[in-house]
Coordinates of N, CA and C in Angstrom, one line a residue:
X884 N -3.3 -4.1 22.8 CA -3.3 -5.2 21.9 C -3.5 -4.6 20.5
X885 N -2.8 -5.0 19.5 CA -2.7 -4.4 18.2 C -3.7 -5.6 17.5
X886 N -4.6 -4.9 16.6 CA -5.1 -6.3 15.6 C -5.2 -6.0 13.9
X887 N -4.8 -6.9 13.0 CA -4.4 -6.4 12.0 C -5.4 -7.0 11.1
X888 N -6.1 -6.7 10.6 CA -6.9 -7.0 9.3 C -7.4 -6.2 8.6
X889 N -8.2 -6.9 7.5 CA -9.1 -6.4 6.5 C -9.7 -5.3 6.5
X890 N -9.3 -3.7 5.8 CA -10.6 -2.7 6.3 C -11.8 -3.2 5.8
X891 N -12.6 -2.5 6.6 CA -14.0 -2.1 6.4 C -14.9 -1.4 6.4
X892 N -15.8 -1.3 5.8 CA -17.0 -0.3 5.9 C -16.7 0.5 6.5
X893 N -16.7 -0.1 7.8 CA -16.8 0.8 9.3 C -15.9 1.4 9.5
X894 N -14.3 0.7 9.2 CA -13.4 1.9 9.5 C -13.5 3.6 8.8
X895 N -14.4 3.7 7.9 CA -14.2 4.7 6.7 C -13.8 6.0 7.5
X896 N -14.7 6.3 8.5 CA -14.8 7.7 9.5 C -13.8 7.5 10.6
X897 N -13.3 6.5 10.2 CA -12.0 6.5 11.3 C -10.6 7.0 11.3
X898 N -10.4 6.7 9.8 CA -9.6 6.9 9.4 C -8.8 8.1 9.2
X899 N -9.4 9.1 9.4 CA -9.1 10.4 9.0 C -7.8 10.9 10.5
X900 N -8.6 10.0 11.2 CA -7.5 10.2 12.8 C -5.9 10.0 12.6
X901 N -5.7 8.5 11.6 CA -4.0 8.5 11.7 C -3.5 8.9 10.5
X902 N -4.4 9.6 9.2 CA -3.6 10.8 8.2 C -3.3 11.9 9.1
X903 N -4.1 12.4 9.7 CA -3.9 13.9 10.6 C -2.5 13.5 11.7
X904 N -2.8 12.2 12.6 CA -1.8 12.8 13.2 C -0.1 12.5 12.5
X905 N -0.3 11.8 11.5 CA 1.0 11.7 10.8 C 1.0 12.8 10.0
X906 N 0.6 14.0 9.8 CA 0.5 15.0 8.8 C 0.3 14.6 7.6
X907 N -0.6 13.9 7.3 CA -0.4 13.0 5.4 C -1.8 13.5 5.0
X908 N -1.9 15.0 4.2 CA -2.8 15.2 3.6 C -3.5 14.4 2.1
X909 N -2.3 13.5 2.1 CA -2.8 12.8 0.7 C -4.0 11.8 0.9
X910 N -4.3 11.3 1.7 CA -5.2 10.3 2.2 C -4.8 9.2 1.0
X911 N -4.0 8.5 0.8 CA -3.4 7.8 -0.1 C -4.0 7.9 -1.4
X912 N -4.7 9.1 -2.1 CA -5.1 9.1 -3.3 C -4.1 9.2 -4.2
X913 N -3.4 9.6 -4.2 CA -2.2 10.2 -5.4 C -2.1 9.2 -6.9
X914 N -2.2 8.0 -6.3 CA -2.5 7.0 -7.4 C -3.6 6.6 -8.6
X915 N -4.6 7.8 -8.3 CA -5.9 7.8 -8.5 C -6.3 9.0 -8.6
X916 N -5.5 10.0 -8.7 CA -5.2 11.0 -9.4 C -4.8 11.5 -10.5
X917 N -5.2 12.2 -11.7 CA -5.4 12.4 -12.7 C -4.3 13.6 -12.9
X918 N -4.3 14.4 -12.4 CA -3.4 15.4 -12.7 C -1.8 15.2 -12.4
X919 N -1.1 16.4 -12.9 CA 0.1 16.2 -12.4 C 0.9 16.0 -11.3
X920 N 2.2 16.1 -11.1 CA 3.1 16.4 -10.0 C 2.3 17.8 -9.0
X921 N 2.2 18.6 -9.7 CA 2.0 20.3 -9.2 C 0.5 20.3 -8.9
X922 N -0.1 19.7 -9.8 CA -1.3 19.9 -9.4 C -1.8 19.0 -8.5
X923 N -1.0 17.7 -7.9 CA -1.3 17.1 -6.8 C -0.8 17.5 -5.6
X924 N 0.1 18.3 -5.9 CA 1.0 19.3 -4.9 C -0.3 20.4 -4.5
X925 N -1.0 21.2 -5.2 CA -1.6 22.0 -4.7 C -3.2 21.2 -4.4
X926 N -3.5 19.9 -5.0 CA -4.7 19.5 -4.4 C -4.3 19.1 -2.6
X927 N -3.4 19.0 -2.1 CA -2.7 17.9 -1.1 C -2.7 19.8 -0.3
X928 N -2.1 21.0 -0.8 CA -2.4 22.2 -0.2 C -3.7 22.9 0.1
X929 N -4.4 22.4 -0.4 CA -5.6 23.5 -0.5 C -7.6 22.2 -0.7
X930 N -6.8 20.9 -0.9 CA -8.2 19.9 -1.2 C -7.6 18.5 -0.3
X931 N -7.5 19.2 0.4 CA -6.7 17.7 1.6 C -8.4 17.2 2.1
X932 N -9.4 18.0 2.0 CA -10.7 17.2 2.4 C -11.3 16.9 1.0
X933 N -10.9 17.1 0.2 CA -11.7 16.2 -1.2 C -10.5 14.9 -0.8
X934 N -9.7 14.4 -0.7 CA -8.6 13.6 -0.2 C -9.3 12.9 0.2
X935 N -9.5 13.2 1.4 CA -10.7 12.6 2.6 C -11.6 11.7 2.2
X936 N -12.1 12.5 1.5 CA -13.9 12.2 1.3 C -13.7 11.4 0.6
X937 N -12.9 11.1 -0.9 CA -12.6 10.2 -1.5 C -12.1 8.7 -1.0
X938 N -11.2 8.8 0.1 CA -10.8 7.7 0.5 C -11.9 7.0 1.2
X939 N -12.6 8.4 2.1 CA -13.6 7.5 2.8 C -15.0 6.9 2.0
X940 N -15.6 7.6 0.7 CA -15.9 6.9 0.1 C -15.5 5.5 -0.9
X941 N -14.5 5.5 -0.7 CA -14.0 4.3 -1.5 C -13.4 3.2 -0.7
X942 N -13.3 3.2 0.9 CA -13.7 2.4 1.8 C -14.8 1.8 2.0
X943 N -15.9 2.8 2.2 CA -17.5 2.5 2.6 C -17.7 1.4 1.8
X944 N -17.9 1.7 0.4 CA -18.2 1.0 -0.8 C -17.2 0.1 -1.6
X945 N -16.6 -0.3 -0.5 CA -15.7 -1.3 -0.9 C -14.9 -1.7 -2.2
X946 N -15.0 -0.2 -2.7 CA -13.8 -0.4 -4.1 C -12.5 -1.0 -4.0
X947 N -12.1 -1.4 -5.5 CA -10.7 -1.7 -5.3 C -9.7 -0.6 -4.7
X948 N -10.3 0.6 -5.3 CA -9.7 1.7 -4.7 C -9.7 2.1 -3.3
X949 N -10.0 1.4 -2.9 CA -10.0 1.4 -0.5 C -9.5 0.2 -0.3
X950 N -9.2 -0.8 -1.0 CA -8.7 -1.7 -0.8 C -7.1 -2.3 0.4
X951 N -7.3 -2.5 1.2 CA -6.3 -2.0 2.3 C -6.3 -3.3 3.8
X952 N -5.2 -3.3 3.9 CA -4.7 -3.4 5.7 C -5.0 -2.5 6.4
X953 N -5.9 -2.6 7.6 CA -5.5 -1.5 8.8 C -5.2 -2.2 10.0
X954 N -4.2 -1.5 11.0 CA -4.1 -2.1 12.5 C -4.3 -0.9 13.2
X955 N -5.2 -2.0 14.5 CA -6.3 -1.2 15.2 C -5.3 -0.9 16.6
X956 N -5.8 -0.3 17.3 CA -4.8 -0.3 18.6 C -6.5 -0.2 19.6
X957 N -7.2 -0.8 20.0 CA -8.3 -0.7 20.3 C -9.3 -0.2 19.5
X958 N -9.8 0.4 19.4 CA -11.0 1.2 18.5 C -10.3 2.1 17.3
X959 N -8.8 2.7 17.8 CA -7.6 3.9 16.9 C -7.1 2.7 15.7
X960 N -7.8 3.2 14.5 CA -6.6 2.9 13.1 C -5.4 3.5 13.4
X961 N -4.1 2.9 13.5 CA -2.6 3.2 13.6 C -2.2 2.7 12.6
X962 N -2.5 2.3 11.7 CA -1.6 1.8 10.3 C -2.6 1.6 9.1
X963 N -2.1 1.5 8.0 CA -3.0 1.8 6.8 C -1.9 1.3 5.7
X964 N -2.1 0.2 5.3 CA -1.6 -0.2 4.3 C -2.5 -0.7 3.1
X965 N -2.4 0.2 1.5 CA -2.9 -0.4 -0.2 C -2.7 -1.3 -0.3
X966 N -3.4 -1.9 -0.7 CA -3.2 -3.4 -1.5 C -4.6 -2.8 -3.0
X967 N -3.5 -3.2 -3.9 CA -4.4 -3.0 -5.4 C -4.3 -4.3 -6.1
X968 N -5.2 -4.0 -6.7 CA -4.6 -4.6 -8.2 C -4.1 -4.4 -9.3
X969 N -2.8 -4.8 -10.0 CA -1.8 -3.8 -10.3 C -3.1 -2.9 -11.7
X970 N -3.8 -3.7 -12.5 CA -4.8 -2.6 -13.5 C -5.3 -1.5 -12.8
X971 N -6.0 -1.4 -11.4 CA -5.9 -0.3 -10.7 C -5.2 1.2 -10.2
X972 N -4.2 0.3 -10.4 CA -2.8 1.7 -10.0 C -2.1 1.6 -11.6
X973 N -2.4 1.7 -12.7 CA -1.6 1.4 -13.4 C -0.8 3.3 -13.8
X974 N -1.1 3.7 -12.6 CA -0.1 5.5 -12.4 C 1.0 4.7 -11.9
X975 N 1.2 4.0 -11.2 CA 2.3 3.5 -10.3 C 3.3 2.9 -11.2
X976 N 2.8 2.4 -12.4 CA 3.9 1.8 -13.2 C 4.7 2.7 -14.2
X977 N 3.9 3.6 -14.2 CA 4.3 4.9 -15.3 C 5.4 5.5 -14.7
X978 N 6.1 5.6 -13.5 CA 7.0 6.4 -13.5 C 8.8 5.5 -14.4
X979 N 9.1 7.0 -14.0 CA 10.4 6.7 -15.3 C 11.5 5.4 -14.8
X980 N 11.3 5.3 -13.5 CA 11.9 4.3 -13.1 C 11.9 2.6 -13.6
X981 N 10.1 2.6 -13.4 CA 9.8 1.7 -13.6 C 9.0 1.3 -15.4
X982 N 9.1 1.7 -16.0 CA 8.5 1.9 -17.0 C 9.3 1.0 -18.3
X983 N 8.3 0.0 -18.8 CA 9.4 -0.5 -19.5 C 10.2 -1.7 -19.0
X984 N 10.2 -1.9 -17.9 CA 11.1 -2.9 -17.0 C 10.7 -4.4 -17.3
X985 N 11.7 -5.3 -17.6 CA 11.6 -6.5 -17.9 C 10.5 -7.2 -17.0
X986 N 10.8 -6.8 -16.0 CA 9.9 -7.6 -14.9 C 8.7 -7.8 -14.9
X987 N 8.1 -6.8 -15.6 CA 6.3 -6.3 -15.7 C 6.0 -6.9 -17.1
X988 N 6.7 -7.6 -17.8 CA 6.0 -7.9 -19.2 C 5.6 -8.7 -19.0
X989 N 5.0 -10.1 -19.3 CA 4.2 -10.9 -19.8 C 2.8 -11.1 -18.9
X990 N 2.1 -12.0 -19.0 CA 0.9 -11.9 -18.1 C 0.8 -11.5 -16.6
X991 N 0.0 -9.9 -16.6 CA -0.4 -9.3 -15.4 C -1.3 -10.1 -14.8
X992 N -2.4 -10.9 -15.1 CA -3.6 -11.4 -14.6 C -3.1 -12.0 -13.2
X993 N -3.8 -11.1 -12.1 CA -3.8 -11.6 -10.6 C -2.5 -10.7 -10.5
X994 N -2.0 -10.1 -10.3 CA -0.8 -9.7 -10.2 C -1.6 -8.5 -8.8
X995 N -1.0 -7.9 -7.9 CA -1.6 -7.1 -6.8 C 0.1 -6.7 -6.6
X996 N -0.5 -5.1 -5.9 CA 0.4 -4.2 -5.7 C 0.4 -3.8 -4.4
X997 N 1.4 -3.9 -3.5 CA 1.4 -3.1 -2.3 C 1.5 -1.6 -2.7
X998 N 1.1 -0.8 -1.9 CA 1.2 0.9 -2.7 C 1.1 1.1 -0.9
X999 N 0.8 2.3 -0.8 CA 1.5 3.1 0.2 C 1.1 2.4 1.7
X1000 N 2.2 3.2 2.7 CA 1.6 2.0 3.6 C 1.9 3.4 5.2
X1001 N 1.1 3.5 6.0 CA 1.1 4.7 7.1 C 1.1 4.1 8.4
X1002 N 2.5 4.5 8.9 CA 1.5 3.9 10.6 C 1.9 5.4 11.3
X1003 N 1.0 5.2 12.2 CA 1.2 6.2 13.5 C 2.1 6.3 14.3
X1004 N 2.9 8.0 14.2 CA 4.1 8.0 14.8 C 4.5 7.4 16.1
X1005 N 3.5 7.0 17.1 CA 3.9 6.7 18.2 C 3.9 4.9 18.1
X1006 N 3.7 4.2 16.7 CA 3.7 2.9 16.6 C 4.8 2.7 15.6
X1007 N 5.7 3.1 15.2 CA 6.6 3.0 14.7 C 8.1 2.4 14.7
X1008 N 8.8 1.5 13.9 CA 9.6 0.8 14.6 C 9.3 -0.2 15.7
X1009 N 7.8 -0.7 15.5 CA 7.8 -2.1 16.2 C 7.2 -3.1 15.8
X1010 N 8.2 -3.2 14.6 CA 7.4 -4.4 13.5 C 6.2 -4.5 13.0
X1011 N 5.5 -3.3 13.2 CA 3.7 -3.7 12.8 C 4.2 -3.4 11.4
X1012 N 5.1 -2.7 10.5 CA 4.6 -2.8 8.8 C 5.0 -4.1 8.4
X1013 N 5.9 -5.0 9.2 CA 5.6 -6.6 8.4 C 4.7 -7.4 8.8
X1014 N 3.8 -7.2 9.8 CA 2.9 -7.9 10.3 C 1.8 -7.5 9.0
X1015 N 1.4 -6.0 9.1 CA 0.8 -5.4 7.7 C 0.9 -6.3 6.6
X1016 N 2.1 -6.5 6.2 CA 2.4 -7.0 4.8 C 1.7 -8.3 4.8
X1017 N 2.7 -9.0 5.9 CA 2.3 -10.6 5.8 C 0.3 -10.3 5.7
X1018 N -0.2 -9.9 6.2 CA -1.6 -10.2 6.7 C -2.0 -9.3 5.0
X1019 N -1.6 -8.2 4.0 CA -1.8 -7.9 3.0 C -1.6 -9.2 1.8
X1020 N -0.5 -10.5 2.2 CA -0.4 -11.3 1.5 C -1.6 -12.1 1.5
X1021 N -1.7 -12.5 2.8 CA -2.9 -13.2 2.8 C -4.0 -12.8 2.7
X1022 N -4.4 -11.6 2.2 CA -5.5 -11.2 1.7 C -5.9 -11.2 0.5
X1023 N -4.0 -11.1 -0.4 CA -4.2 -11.0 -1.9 C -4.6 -12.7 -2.7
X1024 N -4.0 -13.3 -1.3 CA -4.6 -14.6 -1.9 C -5.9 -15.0 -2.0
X1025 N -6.4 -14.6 -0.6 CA -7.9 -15.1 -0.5 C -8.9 -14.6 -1.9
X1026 N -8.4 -13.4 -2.6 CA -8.8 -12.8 -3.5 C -8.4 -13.4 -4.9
X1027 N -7.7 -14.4 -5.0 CA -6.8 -15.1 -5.7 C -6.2 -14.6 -6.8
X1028 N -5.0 -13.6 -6.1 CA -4.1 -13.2 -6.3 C -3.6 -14.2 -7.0
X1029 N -2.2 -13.8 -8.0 CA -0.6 -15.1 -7.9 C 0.4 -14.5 -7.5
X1030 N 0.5 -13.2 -7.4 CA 1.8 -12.4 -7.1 C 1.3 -11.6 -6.6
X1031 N 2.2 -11.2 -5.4 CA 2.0 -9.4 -5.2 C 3.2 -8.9 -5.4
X1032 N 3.7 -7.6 -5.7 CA 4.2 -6.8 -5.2 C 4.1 -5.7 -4.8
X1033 N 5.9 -5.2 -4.8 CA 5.9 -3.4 -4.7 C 7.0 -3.2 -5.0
X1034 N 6.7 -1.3 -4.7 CA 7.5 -0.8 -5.4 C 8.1 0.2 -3.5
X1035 N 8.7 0.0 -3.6 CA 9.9 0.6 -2.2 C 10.9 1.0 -2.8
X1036 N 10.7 2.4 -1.9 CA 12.0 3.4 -1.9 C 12.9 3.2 -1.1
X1037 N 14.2 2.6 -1.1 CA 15.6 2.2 -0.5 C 16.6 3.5 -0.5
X1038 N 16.1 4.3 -0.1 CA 16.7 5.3 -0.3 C 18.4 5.3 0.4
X1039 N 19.3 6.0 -0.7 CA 21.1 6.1 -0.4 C 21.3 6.4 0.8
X1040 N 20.6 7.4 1.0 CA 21.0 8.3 2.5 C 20.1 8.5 3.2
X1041 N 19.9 8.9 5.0 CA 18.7 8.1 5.8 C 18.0 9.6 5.6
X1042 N 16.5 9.3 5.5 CA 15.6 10.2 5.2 C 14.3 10.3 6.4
X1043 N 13.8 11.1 6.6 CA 12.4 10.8 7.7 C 11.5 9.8 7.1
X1044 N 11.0 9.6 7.8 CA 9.3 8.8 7.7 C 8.4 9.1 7.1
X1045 N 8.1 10.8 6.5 CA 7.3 11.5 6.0 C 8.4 11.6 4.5
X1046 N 9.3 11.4 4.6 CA 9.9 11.6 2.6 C 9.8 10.1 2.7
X1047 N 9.3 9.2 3.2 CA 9.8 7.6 2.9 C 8.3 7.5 2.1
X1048 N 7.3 7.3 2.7 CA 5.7 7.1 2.5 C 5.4 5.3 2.0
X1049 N 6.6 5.0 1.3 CA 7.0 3.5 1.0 C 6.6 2.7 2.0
X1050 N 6.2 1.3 1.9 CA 6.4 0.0 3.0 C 8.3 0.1 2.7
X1051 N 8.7 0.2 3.8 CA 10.2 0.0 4.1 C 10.8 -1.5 3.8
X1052 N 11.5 -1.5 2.7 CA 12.2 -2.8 2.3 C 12.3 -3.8 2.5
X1053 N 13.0 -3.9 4.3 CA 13.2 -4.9 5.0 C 11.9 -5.2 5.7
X1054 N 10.9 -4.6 5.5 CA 9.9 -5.1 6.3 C 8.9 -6.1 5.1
X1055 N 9.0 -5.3 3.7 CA 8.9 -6.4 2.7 C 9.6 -7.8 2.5
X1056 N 10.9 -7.3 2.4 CA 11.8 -8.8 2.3 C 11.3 -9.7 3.8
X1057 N 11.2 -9.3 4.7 CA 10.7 -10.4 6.0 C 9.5 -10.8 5.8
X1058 N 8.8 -10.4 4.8 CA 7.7 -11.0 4.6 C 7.5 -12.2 3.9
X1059 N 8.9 -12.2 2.9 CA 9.1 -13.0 1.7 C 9.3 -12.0 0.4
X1060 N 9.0 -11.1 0.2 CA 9.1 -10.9 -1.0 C 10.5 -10.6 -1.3
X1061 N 10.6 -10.7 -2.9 CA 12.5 -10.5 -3.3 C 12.4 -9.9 -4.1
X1062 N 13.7 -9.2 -4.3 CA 13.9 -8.4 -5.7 C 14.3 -9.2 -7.0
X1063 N 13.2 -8.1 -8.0 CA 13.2 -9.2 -9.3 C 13.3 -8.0 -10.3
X1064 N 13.9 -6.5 -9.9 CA 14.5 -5.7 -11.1 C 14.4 -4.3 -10.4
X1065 N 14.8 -3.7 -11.8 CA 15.3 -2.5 -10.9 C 16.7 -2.6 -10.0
X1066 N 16.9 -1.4 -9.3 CA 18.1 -1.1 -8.5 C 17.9 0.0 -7.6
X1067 N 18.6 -0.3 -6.3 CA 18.3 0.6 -5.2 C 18.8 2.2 -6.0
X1068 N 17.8 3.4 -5.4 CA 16.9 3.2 -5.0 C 15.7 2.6 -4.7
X1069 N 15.3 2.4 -6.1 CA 13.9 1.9 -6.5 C 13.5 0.5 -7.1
X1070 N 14.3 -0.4 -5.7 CA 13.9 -1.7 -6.6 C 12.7 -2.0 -6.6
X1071 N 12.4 -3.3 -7.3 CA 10.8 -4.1 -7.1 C 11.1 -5.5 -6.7
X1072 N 10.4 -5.6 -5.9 CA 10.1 -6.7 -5.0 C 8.9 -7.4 -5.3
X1073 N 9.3 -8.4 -5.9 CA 8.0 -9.4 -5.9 C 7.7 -11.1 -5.2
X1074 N 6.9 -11.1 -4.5 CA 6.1 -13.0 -4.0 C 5.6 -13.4 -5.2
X1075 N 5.7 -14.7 -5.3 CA 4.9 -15.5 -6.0 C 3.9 -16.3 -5.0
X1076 N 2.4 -16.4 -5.3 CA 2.0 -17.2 -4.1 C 1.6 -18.6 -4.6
X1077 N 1.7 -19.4 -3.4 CA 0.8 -20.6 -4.0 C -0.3 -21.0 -3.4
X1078 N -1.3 -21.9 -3.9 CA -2.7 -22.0 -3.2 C -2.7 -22.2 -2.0
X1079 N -2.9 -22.1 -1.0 CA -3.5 -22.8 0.0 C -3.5 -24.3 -0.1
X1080 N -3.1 -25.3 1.4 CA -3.5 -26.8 1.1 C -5.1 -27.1 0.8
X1081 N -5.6 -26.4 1.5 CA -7.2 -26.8 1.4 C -7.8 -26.5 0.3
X1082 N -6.7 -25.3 -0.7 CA -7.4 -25.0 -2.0 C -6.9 -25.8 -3.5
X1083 N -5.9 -26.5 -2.9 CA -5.2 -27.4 -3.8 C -6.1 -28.9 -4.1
X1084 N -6.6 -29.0 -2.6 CA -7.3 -30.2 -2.2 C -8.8 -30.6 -2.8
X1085 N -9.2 -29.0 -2.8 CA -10.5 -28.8 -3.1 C -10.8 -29.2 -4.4

């Protein structure tokens, strides 16, 4: 039985099990990384446990920066999906792709970003990264989000699982979210949410 929610505290020392067996020395820092291309290249070579330590500190302590989906497979983290706030990742917006794009101008306030998303190779292809998402939506609300997005690689020609590192398109679009700029490769996909009945009511 798979169960998908909110990390926690507790998962922090767990976690290290489904970067290793998916080979992903990045422990999803790269966004929160200060240096360049190369020099994240040889931190990800030679500082894959400052990686670590980082993520799992910023789980424990509940930063925005640990901020995340996991699904459990009994006690095993098998999936790991970001959820930011887009002022948190504002590395994610800087690339050349996106930079500048009509879509991102006017008021960011509440605005949240899906950013990278990992499941375990032997859970793969059975719908868990839109179950992720949907359950990342409804997290960005409880936090009262208005929008989430992301940014997904659609890549021209089929690529592995390890060049993708993206939440996969169609597992966004079945969530609800649409594209609102950009162009494949690199579109953006964004939800708009609305309250809750009970929070409309209230």
């Amino acid at each position: 039985m798979i169960t998908v929610r909110p990390v926690t505290p507790a998962d922090a020392a767990r976690l290290h099990e489904l970067f290793e067996a998916a080979s992903c020395p990045c422990y999803c820092r790269y966004l929160h990384f200060d240096g360049d291309k190369n020099d994240w290249l040889l931190r990800c070579a030679e500082g894959r446990d400052q990686n670590r330590a980082e993520l799992e500190d910023a789980v424990r302590t509940g930063s925005d920066e640990g901020l995340a989906i996991v699904a459990l497979d009994g006690d095993a983290v098998v999936g790991w999906m970001k959820l930011s706030p887009a002022p948190a990742v504002k590395k994610a917006y800087e690339g050349r792709f996106y930079r500048n794009m009509p879509c991102f101008r006017g008021d960011r306030t509440g605005v949240y970003l899906l950013g990278c998303a990992l499941v375990h190779p032997d859970h793969r292809r059975t719908g868990l990264a839109t179950k992720m998402v949907r359950a990342a939506i409804d997290l960005a609300r409880e936090r009262g989000a208005r929008a989430v997005e992301a940014l997904p690689r659609r890549p021209l020609e089929r690529v592995s699982d390890e060049e993708l590192w993206t939440i996969p398109a169609p597992a966004l679009e079945e969530a609800g979210l649409r594209v609102v700029g950009g162009e494949d490769p690199y579109p953006v996909l964004r939800i708009d949410l609305e309250p809750r009945e009970t929070e409309r009511s209230s």
